[in-house]
Every structure is written in structure tokens, then in C-alpha cells.
PDB file of C-alpha atoms in Angstrom:
ATOM      1  CA  MET A   1     -12.775  -1.027 -11.874  1.00  0.00           C
ATOM      2  CA  LEU A   2     -12.460   1.152  -8.793  1.00  0.00           C
ATOM      3  CA  THR A   3      -9.649   3.156 -10.348  1.00  0.00           C
ATOM      4  CA  ASP A   4     -11.921   4.195 -13.228  1.00  0.00           C
ATOM      5  CA  LYS A   5     -14.448   5.819 -10.891  1.00  0.00           C
ATOM      6  CA  THR A   6     -14.700   9.519 -10.132  1.00  0.00           C
ATOM      7  CA  VAL A   7     -13.589  10.571  -6.663  1.00  0.00           C
ATOM      8  CA  ARG A   8     -17.209  11.067  -5.627  1.00  0.00           C
ATOM      9  CA  ASP A   9     -18.277   7.645  -6.912  1.00  0.00           C
ATOM     10  CA  LEU A  10     -15.283   5.950  -5.304  1.00  0.00           C
ATOM     11  CA  LEU A  11     -16.106   7.487  -1.935  1.00  0.00           C
ATOM     12  CA  ALA A  12     -19.694   6.338  -2.358  1.00  0.00           C
ATOM     13  CA  ALA A  13     -18.422   2.819  -3.020  1.00  0.00           C
ATOM     14  CA  PHE A  14     -16.413   2.882   0.206  1.00  0.00           C
ATOM     15  CA  ALA A  15     -19.474   4.181   2.072  1.00  0.00           C
ATOM     16  CA  SER A  16     -21.852   1.525   0.743  1.00  0.00           C
ATOM     17  CA  SER A  17     -22.996  -1.545   2.668  1.00  0.00           C
ATOM     18  CA  ASP A  18     -20.970  -3.826   0.376  1.00  0.00           C
ATOM     19  CA  PRO A  19     -17.865  -5.320   2.024  1.00  0.00           C
ATOM     20  CA  THR A  20     -15.758  -4.232  -0.938  1.00  0.00           C
ATOM     21  CA  PRO A  21     -14.009  -1.952  -1.471  1.00  0.00           C
ATOM     22  CA  GLY A  22     -12.725  -2.212   2.071  1.00  0.00           C
ATOM     23  CA  GLY A  23      -9.763  -1.288   4.202  1.00  0.00           C
ATOM     24  CA  GLY A  24      -7.168  -2.928   1.998  1.00  0.00           C
ATOM     25  CA  SER A  25      -8.185  -0.930  -1.053  1.00  0.00           C
ATOM     26  CA  ALA A  26      -8.392   2.205   1.091  1.00  0.00           C
ATOM     27  CA  ALA A  27      -4.851   1.619   2.354  1.00  0.00           C
ATOM     28  CA  ALA A  28      -3.510   1.252  -1.187  1.00  0.00           C
ATOM     29  CA  LEU A  29      -5.360   4.389  -2.290  1.00  0.00           C
ATOM     30  CA  THR A  30      -4.052   6.348   0.682  1.00  0.00           C
ATOM     31  CA  SER A  31      -0.452   5.467  -0.107  1.00  0.00           C
ATOM     32  CA  ALA A  32      -0.986   6.149  -3.818  1.00  0.00           C
ATOM     33  CA  VAL A  33      -2.137   9.680  -2.959  1.00  0.00           C
ATOM     34  CA  GLY A  34       0.913  10.117  -0.732  1.00  0.00           C
ATOM     35  CA  ALA A  35       3.257   9.039  -3.516  1.00  0.00           C
ATOM     36  CA  SER A  36       1.482  11.380  -5.936  1.00  0.00           C
ATOM     37  CA  LEU A  37       1.953  14.352  -3.607  1.00  0.00           C
ATOM     38  CA  LEU A  38       5.674  13.633  -3.402  1.00  0.00           C
ATOM     39  CA  MET A  39       5.858  13.572  -7.190  1.00  0.00           C
ATOM     40  CA  MET A  40       4.189  16.987  -7.306  1.00  0.00           C
ATOM     41  CA  VAL A  41       6.735  18.500  -4.924  1.00  0.00           C
ATOM     42  CA  ALA A  42       9.620  16.911  -6.816  1.00  0.00           C
ATOM     43  CA  ALA A  43       8.303  18.409 -10.061  1.00  0.00           C
ATOM     44  CA  LEU A  44       8.136  22.000  -8.789  1.00  0.00           C
ATOM     45  CA  PRO A  45      10.475  24.334 -10.750  1.00  0.00           C
ATOM     46  CA  LYS A  46      12.118  25.692  -7.613  1.00  0.00           C
ATOM     47  CA  THR A  47      14.202  23.329  -5.464  1.00  0.00           C
ATOM     48  CA  ARG A  48      15.787  23.813  -2.058  1.00  0.00           C
ATOM     49  CA  SER A  49      18.973  25.409  -3.421  1.00  0.00           C
ATOM     50  CA  ASN A  50      18.209  25.458  -7.166  1.00  0.00           C
ATOM     51  CA  SER A  51      21.293  23.322  -7.722  1.00  0.00           C
ATOM     52  CA  ASP A  52      21.997  20.567 -10.214  1.00  0.00           C
ATOM     53  CA  GLN A  53      22.418  18.241  -7.230  1.00  0.00           C
ATOM     54  CA  ASP A  54      18.864  18.984  -6.110  1.00  0.00           C
ATOM     55  CA  ARG A  55      17.444  18.375  -9.558  1.00  0.00           C
ATOM     56  CA  ALA A  56      19.344  15.102 -10.006  1.00  0.00           C
ATOM     57  CA  ALA A  57      18.167  13.820  -6.616  1.00  0.00           C
ATOM     58  CA  LEU A  58      14.561  14.818  -7.306  1.00  0.00           C
ATOM     59  CA  SER A  59      14.672  13.241 -10.758  1.00  0.00           C
ATOM     60  CA  SER A  60      15.831   9.969  -9.211  1.00  0.00           C
ATOM     61  CA  ALA A  61      13.089  10.145  -6.574  1.00  0.00           C
ATOM     62  CA  THR A  62      10.470  10.821  -9.238  1.00  0.00           C
ATOM     63  CA  SER A  63      11.623   7.820 -11.238  1.00  0.00           C
ATOM     64  CA  SER A  64      11.131   5.574  -8.208  1.00  0.00           C
ATOM     65  CA  LEU A  65       7.824   7.142  -7.230  1.00  0.00           C
ATOM     66  CA  THR A  66       6.362   6.747 -10.715  1.00  0.00           C
ATOM     67  CA  GLY A  67       6.627   2.967 -10.513  1.00  0.00           C
ATOM     68  CA  ILE A  68       5.532   2.862  -6.878  1.00  0.00           C
ATOM     69  CA  ARG A  69       2.425   4.927  -7.566  1.00  0.00           C
ATOM     70  CA  GLU A  70       1.455   2.672 -10.466  1.00  0.00           C
ATOM     71  CA  GLN A  71       1.828  -0.451  -8.321  1.00  0.00           C
ATOM     72  CA  LEU A  72      -0.194   1.078  -5.493  1.00  0.00           C
ATOM     73  CA  THR A  73      -2.906   2.117  -7.938  1.00  0.00           C
ATOM     74  CA  GLU A  74      -3.179  -1.427  -9.269  1.00  0.00           C
ATOM     75  CA  ALA A  75      -3.383  -2.731  -5.698  1.00  0.00           C
ATOM     76  CA  ILE A  76      -6.620  -0.794  -5.117  1.00  0.00           C
ATOM     77  CA  ASP A  77      -8.498  -3.198  -7.378  1.00  0.00           C
ATOM     78  CA  ALA A  78      -6.238  -6.172  -6.636  1.00  0.00           C
ATOM     79  CA  ASP A  79      -7.140  -6.098  -2.949  1.00  0.00           C
ATOM     80  CA  THR A  80     -10.851  -6.165  -3.728  1.00  0.00           C
ATOM     81  CA  ALA A  81     -10.347  -9.064  -6.143  1.00  0.00           C
ATOM     82  CA  ALA A  82      -8.358 -10.964  -3.506  1.00  0.00           C
ATOM     83  CA  TYR A  83     -11.115 -10.493  -0.928  1.00  0.00           C
ATOM     84  CA  ASP A  84     -13.723 -11.719  -3.397  1.00  0.00           C
ATOM     85  CA  GLN A  85     -11.571 -14.806  -3.970  1.00  0.00           C
ATOM     86  CA  VAL A  86     -11.557 -15.537  -0.233  1.00  0.00           C
ATOM     87  CA  VAL A  87     -15.332 -15.162  -0.023  1.00  0.00           C
ATOM     88  CA  GLY A  88     -15.774 -17.458  -3.006  1.00  0.00           C
ATOM     89  CA  ALA A  89     -13.519 -20.094  -1.474  1.00  0.00           C
ATOM     90  CA  TYR A  90     -15.534 -20.155   1.752  1.00  0.00           C
ATOM     91  CA  LYS A  91     -18.715 -20.701  -0.269  1.00  0.00           C
ATOM     92  CA  LEU A  92     -17.417 -23.886  -1.913  1.00  0.00           C
ATOM     93  CA  ALA A  93     -19.238 -27.136  -1.215  1.00  0.00           C
ATOM     94  CA  LYS A  94     -18.074 -29.155   1.783  1.00  0.00           C
ATOM     95  CA  GLY A  95     -20.304 -32.211   1.753  1.00  0.00           C
ATOM     96  CA  SER A  96     -17.826 -34.963   0.909  1.00  0.00           C
ATOM     97  CA  ASP A  97     -14.265 -35.443   2.108  1.00  0.00           C
ATOM     98  CA  GLU A  98     -13.024 -34.533  -1.374  1.00  0.00           C
ATOM     99  CA  GLU A  99     -15.053 -31.333  -1.372  1.00  0.00           C
ATOM    100  CA  LYS A 100     -13.809 -30.443   2.093  1.00  0.00           C
ATOM    101  CA  ALA A 101     -10.193 -30.940   1.013  1.00  0.00           C
ATOM    102  CA  ALA A 102     -10.695 -28.871  -2.139  1.00  0.00           C
ATOM    103  CA  ARG A 103     -12.417 -26.132  -0.152  1.00  0.00           C
ATOM    104  CA  THR A 104      -9.645 -26.017   2.435  1.00  0.00           C
ATOM    105  CA  ALA A 105      -6.992 -25.786  -0.281  1.00  0.00           C
ATOM    106  CA  ALA A 106      -8.910 -23.014  -2.040  1.00  0.00           C
ATOM    107  CA  ILE A 107      -9.317 -21.062   1.188  1.00  0.00           C
ATOM    108  CA  GLN A 108      -5.618 -21.317   1.991  1.00  0.00           C
ATOM    109  CA  ALA A 109      -4.631 -20.192  -1.505  1.00  0.00           C
ATOM    110  CA  ALA A 110      -7.088 -17.296  -1.363  1.00  0.00           C
ATOM    111  CA  LEU A 111      -5.915 -16.171   2.073  1.00  0.00           C
ATOM    112  CA  ARG A 112      -2.344 -16.228   0.860  1.00  0.00           C
ATOM    113  CA  ALA A 113      -3.240 -14.069  -2.147  1.00  0.00           C
ATOM    114  CA  ALA A 114      -5.185 -11.730   0.136  1.00  0.00           C
ATOM    115  CA  THR A 115      -2.099 -11.443   2.354  1.00  0.00           C
ATOM    116  CA  ASP A 116       0.319 -10.826  -0.489  1.00  0.00           C
ATOM    117  CA  VAL A 117      -1.506  -7.744  -1.816  1.00  0.00           C
ATOM    118  CA  PRO A 118      -1.359  -5.647   1.390  1.00  0.00           C
ATOM    119  CA  LEU A 119       2.156  -6.926   2.067  1.00  0.00           C
ATOM    120  CA  ARG A 120       3.211  -5.450  -1.261  1.00  0.00           C
ATOM    121  CA  VAL A 121       1.421  -2.224  -0.335  1.00  0.00           C
ATOM    122  CA  MET A 122       3.531  -2.113   2.822  1.00  0.00           C
ATOM    123  CA  ARG A 123       6.722  -2.566   0.795  1.00  0.00           C
ATOM    124  CA  TRP A 124       5.811   0.118  -1.717  1.00  0.00           C
ATOM    125  CA  SER A 125       4.743   2.512   1.025  1.00  0.00           C
ATOM    126  CA  ALA A 126       8.101   2.062   2.751  1.00  0.00           C
ATOM    127  CA  GLN A 127       9.914   2.659  -0.538  1.00  0.00           C
ATOM    128  CA  ALA A 128       7.899   5.829  -1.093  1.00  0.00           C
ATOM    129  CA  LEU A 129       8.842   6.972   2.398  1.00  0.00           C
ATOM    130  CA  ASP A 130      12.489   6.532   1.413  1.00  0.00           C
ATOM    131  CA  ALA A 131      11.830   8.835  -1.528  1.00  0.00           C
ATOM    132  CA  ALA A 132      10.075  11.302   0.792  1.00  0.00           C
ATOM    133  CA  THR A 133      13.339  11.820   2.653  1.00  0.00           C
ATOM    134  CA  ILE A 134      15.008  12.802  -0.624  1.00  0.00           C
ATOM    135  CA  VAL A 135      12.154  15.084  -1.660  1.00  0.00           C
ATOM    136  CA  ALA A 136      12.202  16.776   1.755  1.00  0.00           C
ATOM    137  CA  ALA A 137      15.961  17.332   1.556  1.00  0.00           C
ATOM    138  CA  HIS A 138      16.065  18.692  -1.998  1.00  0.00           C
ATOM    139  CA  GLY A 139      12.565  19.974  -2.774  1.00  0.00           C
ATOM    140  CA  ASN A 140      11.090  23.441  -2.479  1.00  0.00           C
ATOM    141  CA  PRO A 141      10.911  24.259   1.262  1.00  0.00           C
ATOM    142  CA  ALA A 142       7.680  26.181   0.644  1.00  0.00           C
ATOM    143  CA  ALA A 143       6.066  22.804  -0.070  1.00  0.00           C
ATOM    144  CA  SER A 144       7.169  21.217   3.203  1.00  0.00           C
ATOM    145  CA  SER A 145       3.555  20.882   4.325  1.00  0.00           C
ATOM    146  CA  ASP A 146       2.788  18.866   1.179  1.00  0.00           C
ATOM    147  CA  VAL A 147       5.680  16.545   1.975  1.00  0.00           C
ATOM    148  CA  GLY A 148       4.432  16.254   5.538  1.00  0.00           C
ATOM    149  CA  VAL A 149       0.951  15.297   4.350  1.00  0.00           C
ATOM    150  CA  ALA A 150       2.458  12.769   1.925  1.00  0.00           C
ATOM    151  CA  VAL A 151       4.464  11.171   4.725  1.00  0.00           C
ATOM    152  CA  ALA A 152       1.394  11.005   6.974  1.00  0.00           C
ATOM    153  CA  LEU A 153      -0.620   9.367   4.194  1.00  0.00           C
ATOM    154  CA  LEU A 154       2.099   6.834   3.414  1.00  0.00           C
ATOM    155  CA  ARG A 155       2.457   5.883   7.059  1.00  0.00           C
ATOM    156  CA  ALA A 156      -1.316   5.523   7.356  1.00  0.00           C
ATOM    157  CA  GLY A 157      -1.416   3.417   4.197  1.00  0.00           C
ATOM    158  CA  LEU A 158       1.347   1.189   5.491  1.00  0.00           C
ATOM    159  CA  GLU A 159      -0.393   0.724   8.840  1.00  0.00           C
ATOM    160  CA  GLY A 160      -3.708   0.004   7.143  1.00  0.00           C
ATOM    161  CA  ALA A 161      -2.047  -2.591   4.950  1.00  0.00           C
ATOM    162  CA  ARG A 162      -0.440  -4.143   8.050  1.00  0.00           C
ATOM    163  CA  LEU A 163      -3.843  -4.612   9.646  1.00  0.00           C
ATOM    164  CA  ASN A 164      -5.024  -6.445   6.540  1.00  0.00           C
ATOM    165  CA  VAL A 165      -1.923  -8.637   6.448  1.00  0.00           C
ATOM    166  CA  ASP A 166      -2.455  -9.581  10.081  1.00  0.00           C
ATOM    167  CA  VAL A 167      -6.117 -10.540   9.715  1.00  0.00           C
ATOM    168  CA  ASN A 168      -5.474 -12.727   6.669  1.00  0.00           C
ATOM    169  CA  LEU A 169      -2.308 -14.234   8.083  1.00  0.00           C
ATOM    170  CA  SER A 170      -4.213 -15.482  11.125  1.00  0.00           C
ATOM    171  CA  GLY A 171      -6.072 -18.000   8.959  1.00  0.00           C
ATOM    172  CA  ILE A 172      -3.068 -19.380   7.072  1.00  0.00           C
ATOM    173  CA  ARG A 173      -1.821 -22.807   8.161  1.00  0.00           C
ATOM    174  CA  ASP A 174       1.576 -22.694   6.450  1.00  0.00           C
ATOM    175  CA  GLU A 175       3.742 -21.805   9.439  1.00  0.00           C
ATOM    176  CA  ARG A 176       6.874 -21.176   7.383  1.00  0.00           C
ATOM    177  CA  TYR A 177       5.067 -18.685   5.161  1.00  0.00           C
ATOM    178  CA  SER A 178       3.343 -17.049   8.139  1.00  0.00           C
ATOM    179  CA  SER A 179       6.609 -16.688  10.022  1.00  0.00           C
ATOM    180  CA  ALA A 180       8.393 -15.153   7.038  1.00  0.00           C
ATOM    181  CA  VAL A 181       5.602 -12.660   6.428  1.00  0.00           C
ATOM    182  CA  ALA A 182       5.329 -11.728  10.113  1.00  0.00           C
ATOM    183  CA  SER A 183       9.078 -11.130  10.216  1.00  0.00           C
ATOM    184  CA  GLU A 184       8.972  -8.870   7.163  1.00  0.00           C
ATOM    185  CA  VAL A 185       6.022  -6.956   8.593  1.00  0.00           C
ATOM    186  CA  ARG A 186       7.947  -6.297  11.813  1.00  0.00           C
ATOM    187  CA  GLU A 187      10.970  -5.106   9.840  1.00  0.00           C
ATOM    188  CA  LEU A 188       8.895  -2.709   7.751  1.00  0.00           C
ATOM    189  CA  VAL A 189       7.094  -1.289  10.779  1.00  0.00           C
ATOM    190  CA  GLU A 190      10.359  -0.848  12.687  1.00  0.00           C
ATOM    191  CA  ARG A 191      11.975   0.773   9.654  1.00  0.00           C
ATOM    192  CA  VAL A 192       9.240   3.394   9.476  1.00  0.00           C
ATOM    193  CA  ALA A 193       9.191   3.904  13.250  1.00  0.00           C
ATOM    194  CA  ALA A 194      12.935   4.539  13.155  1.00  0.00           C
ATOM    195  CA  GLY A 195      12.339   7.701  11.162  1.00  0.00           C
ATOM    196  CA  ASN A 196      11.987   6.571   7.573  1.00  0.00           C
ATOM    197  CA  GLY A 197      10.176   9.288   5.656  1.00  0.00           C
ATOM    198  CA  ASP A 198      11.376  12.405   7.490  1.00  0.00           C
ATOM    199  CA  ASP A 199       9.326  15.323   6.195  1.00  0.00           C
ATOM    200  CA  GLY A 200      12.270  17.676   6.593  1.00  0.00           C
ATOM    201  CA  ARG A 201      10.683  20.029   9.113  1.00  0.00           C
TER     202      ARG A 201
END
């Protein structure tokens, strides 16, 4: 699994000539690092005003970020598995009409799975950006640069995931599904562009 590799080995895997791990896994990893940085700031002993209100808000943010980080971490390998499924579907036999139909169905199912993973990464990244606003408001102001880096990483992860959603969505024939996903993608992008994830500076 990618998540069991050392940092050096993981970077080597991204740098290799193999198509996986690719951009989708990189996007999930990027957002996972962003969420982790926010958790670090929230865990610092000193808060913005050292008040019970600060600590309660940061505790709530940490609770959310813990689950988000775990989901993003799992998506690193899930995206690679989804891509491999797409590749496998395209390699299916297509000699007879029955084989062609089975291949088409397999490709559509695989593309849908490959779309769902980065779409979830977008959702989790947006949720982490919500938490970033809380961490920025209540966390130690000396760590504002860490929050800023976390926000930048989460936005980059979300944008990277969007690119992967778009490329997979282009091959899906289910117009209702495609329309629903495209609409959600627009909403998530607009939500972030509107200022979600203020780093507090």
C-alpha cells in the first residue's frame, strides 16, 4: 500500500514511469497533510486567548479533522485502485457483441468509481477548510503560518481532485449522474472561492 511507504519511497513512486500513483493520489495526500497541520495547531497548548471557548472550539475542530484525515489517507490508495480498475476494464475482450456490451458496462462502472474517489476528496477537503477557519480563529496566533500552509494545501488538494473528477466524468454516459456530480463540483469550488478556509491573517 502507498500509505505504508516511507516518504522517500512514496516520492519515488510518484516519480516513476508507472501511471500510478498519479494525480488523484497526490491530491488526496496533499489534503491529508493539510488536515494534519491543522490538527497540530489545534493541539498546541497555547490558544489565541487561552480561554475555555478556544479550547472547546479547537477540540470540536480536531474531532472533525481526525475523521477527515483518515478518509483522505484511505483515498490515497483508493484512487490508485480505481484507476487500475479503469485500465482493466479497457483491456477486456471486445470481439463479440456480448463482450462489447460487457466491456462497455465495466468501463462505465469503473469510470464512475474513479470519479467518486476524487469527488469525496473534494468534499473532505472543503470540510477541512471549514475547520481551518475555526483553528485560525481560536488557535495560537504564532502558528498562523502553519494554518496558512494547511489552507493552501487543502485548496490545492481540492483543485487536484476536481481535475480528476472532470477527466473521468467526461467518459461517463449517465447524464443524470454526470449532471449531479458537475453541479456538486461547482458548488464546492464556489464555496472555497467565497473564502472558505480563511487562514486568519
